[in-house]
mmCIF file of C-alpha atoms in Angstrom:
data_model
loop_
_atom_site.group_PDB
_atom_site.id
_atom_site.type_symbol
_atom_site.label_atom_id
_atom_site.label_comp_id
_atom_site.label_asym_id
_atom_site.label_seq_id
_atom_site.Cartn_x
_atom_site.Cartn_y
_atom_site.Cartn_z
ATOM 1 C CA UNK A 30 59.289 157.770 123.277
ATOM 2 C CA UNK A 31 61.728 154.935 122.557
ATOM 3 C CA UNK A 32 63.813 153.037 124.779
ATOM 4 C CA UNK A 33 67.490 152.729 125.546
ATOM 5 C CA UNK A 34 68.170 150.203 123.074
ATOM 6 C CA UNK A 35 66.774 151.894 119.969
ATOM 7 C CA UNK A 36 67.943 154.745 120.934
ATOM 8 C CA UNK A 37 71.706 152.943 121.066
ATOM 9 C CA UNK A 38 71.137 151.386 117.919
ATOM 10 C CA UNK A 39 70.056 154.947 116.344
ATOM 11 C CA UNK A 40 73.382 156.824 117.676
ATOM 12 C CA UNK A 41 75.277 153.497 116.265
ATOM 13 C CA UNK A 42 73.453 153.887 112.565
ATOM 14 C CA UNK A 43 74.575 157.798 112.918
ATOM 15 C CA UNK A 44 78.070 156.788 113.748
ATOM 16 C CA UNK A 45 78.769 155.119 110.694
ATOM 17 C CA UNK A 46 77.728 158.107 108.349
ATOM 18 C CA UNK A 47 79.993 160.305 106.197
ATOM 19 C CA UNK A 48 79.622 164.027 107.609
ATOM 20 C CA UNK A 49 77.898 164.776 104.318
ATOM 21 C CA UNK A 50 75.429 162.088 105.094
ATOM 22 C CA UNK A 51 74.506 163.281 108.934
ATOM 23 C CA UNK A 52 74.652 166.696 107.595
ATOM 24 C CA UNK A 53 71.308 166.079 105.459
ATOM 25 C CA UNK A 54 69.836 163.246 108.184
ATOM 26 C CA UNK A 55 69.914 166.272 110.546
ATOM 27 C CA UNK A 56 68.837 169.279 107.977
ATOM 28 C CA UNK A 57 66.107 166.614 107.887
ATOM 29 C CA UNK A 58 65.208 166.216 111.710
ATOM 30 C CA UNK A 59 66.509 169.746 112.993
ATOM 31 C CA UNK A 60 63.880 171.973 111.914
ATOM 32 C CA UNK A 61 61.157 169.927 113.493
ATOM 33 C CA UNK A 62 62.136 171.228 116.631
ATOM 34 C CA UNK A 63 61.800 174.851 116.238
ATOM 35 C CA UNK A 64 59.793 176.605 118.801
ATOM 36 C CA UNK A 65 57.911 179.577 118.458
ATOM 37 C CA UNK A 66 56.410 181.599 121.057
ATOM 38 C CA UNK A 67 56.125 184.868 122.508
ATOM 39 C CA UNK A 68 58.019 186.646 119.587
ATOM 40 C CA UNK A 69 60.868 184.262 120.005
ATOM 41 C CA UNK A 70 61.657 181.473 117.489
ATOM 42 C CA UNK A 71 64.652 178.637 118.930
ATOM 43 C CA UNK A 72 66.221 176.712 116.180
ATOM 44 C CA UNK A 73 68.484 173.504 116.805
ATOM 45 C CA UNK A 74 71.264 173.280 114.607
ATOM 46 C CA UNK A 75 74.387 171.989 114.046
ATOM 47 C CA UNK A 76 78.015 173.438 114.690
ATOM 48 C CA UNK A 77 81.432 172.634 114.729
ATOM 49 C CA UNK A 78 84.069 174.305 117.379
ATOM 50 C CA UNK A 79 87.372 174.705 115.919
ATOM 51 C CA UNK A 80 89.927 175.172 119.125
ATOM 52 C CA UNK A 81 93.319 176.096 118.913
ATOM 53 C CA UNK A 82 95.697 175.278 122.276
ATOM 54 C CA UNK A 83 98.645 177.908 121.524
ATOM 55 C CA UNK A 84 101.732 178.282 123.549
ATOM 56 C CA UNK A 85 102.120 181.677 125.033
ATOM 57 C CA UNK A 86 105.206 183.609 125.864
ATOM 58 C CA UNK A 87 105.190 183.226 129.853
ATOM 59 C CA UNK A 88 104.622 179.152 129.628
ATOM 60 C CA UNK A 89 101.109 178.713 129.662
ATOM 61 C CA UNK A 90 98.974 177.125 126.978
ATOM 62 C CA UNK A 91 96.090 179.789 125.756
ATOM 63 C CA UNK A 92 92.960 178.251 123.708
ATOM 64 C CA UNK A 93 90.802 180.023 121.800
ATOM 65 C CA UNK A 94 87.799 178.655 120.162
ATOM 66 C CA UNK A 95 86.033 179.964 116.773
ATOM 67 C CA UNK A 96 81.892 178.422 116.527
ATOM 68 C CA UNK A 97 80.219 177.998 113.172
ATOM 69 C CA UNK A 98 76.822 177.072 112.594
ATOM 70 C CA UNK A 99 76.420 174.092 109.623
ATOM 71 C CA UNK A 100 74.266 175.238 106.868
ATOM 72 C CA UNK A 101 72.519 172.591 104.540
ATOM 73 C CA UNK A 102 73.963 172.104 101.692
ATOM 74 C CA UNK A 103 71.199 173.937 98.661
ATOM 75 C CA UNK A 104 69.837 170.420 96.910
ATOM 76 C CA UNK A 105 68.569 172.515 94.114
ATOM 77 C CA UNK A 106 71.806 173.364 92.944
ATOM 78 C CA UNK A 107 73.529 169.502 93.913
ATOM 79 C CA UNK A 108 71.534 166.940 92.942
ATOM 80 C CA UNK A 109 72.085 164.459 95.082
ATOM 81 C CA UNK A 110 71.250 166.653 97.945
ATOM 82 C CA UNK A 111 74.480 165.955 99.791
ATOM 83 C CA UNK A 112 77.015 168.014 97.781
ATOM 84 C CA UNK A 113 80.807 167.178 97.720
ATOM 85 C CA UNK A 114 82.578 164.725 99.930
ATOM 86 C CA UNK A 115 84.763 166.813 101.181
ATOM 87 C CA UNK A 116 84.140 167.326 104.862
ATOM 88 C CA UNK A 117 83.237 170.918 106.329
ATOM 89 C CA UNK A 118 85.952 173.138 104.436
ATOM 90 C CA UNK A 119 84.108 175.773 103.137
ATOM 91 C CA UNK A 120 83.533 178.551 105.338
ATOM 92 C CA UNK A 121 81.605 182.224 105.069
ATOM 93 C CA UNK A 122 79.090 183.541 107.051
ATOM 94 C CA UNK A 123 75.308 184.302 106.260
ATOM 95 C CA UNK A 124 74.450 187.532 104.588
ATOM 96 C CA UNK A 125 71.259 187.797 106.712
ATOM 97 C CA UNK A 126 72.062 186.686 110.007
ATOM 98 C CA UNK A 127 75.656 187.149 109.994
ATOM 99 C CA UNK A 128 76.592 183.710 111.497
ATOM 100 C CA UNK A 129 79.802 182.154 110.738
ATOM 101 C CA UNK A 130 78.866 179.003 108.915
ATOM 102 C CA UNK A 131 80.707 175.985 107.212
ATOM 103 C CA UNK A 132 79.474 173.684 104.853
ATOM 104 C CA UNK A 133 81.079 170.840 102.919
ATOM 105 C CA UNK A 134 79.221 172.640 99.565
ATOM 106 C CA UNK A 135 80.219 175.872 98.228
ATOM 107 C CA UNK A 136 76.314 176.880 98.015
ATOM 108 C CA UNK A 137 74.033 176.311 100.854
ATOM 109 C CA UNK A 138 71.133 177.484 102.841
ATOM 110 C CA UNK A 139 71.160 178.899 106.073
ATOM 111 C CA UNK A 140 69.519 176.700 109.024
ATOM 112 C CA UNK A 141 68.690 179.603 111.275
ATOM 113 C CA UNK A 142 66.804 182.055 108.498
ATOM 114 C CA UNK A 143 66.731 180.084 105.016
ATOM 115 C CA UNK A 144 69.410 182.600 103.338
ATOM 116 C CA UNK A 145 71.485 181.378 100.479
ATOM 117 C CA UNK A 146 75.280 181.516 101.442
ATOM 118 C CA UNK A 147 78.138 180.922 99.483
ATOM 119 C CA UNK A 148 81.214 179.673 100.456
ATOM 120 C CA UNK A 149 85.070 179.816 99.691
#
């Protein structure tokens, strides 16, 4: 275990990445915390919330929140492993697992079960 202070310096190293670059520091770290047991696997991943805070008719604000899982971008096809800089526009969902997923690469791997997914 470390102590407060690396751990401080750490989060401040992760601060000053592009999303592209945490993206592939955490499809790097992630997976090594996958627990299996008792016919259960747990994955950490990633996500982004999107929330919308809409007006409704009577006065009141309604929000309504839409959760995608990140999925890696697929190094095989980008070659510097990171894909475009471009932020997390592309969106789809996996063809396996049927998550909603964002990436910022059009083709990209699943966290959760390994599929390939491609994204508009």
């Amino acid at each position: 275990m470390i102590g407060e202070d690396a751990r401080e310096k750490l989060a401040h190293q992760l601060q000053e990445l592009d999303v592209r670059e945490l993206v592939d520091v955490l499809r790097r770290v992630l997976p090594a915390y996958t627990e299996t047991a008792n016919g259960l696997r747990n994955v950490l991943v990633l996500a982004q919330a999107t929330v919308w805070d809409t007006d409704t008719p009577d006065g009141t604000q309604d929000t309504s929140t839409d959760l995608s899982t990140v999925v890696w971008p697929d190094a095989g096809y980008y070659g510097d492993h990171l894909g475009p800089d471009q932020g997390l526009w592309e969106e789809g969902s996996c063809r396996s697992c049927d998550l909603a997923v964002v990436s910022n690469a059009k083709r990209a791997h699943c966290p959760v079960c390994g599929t390939a997914c491609y994204l508009t």
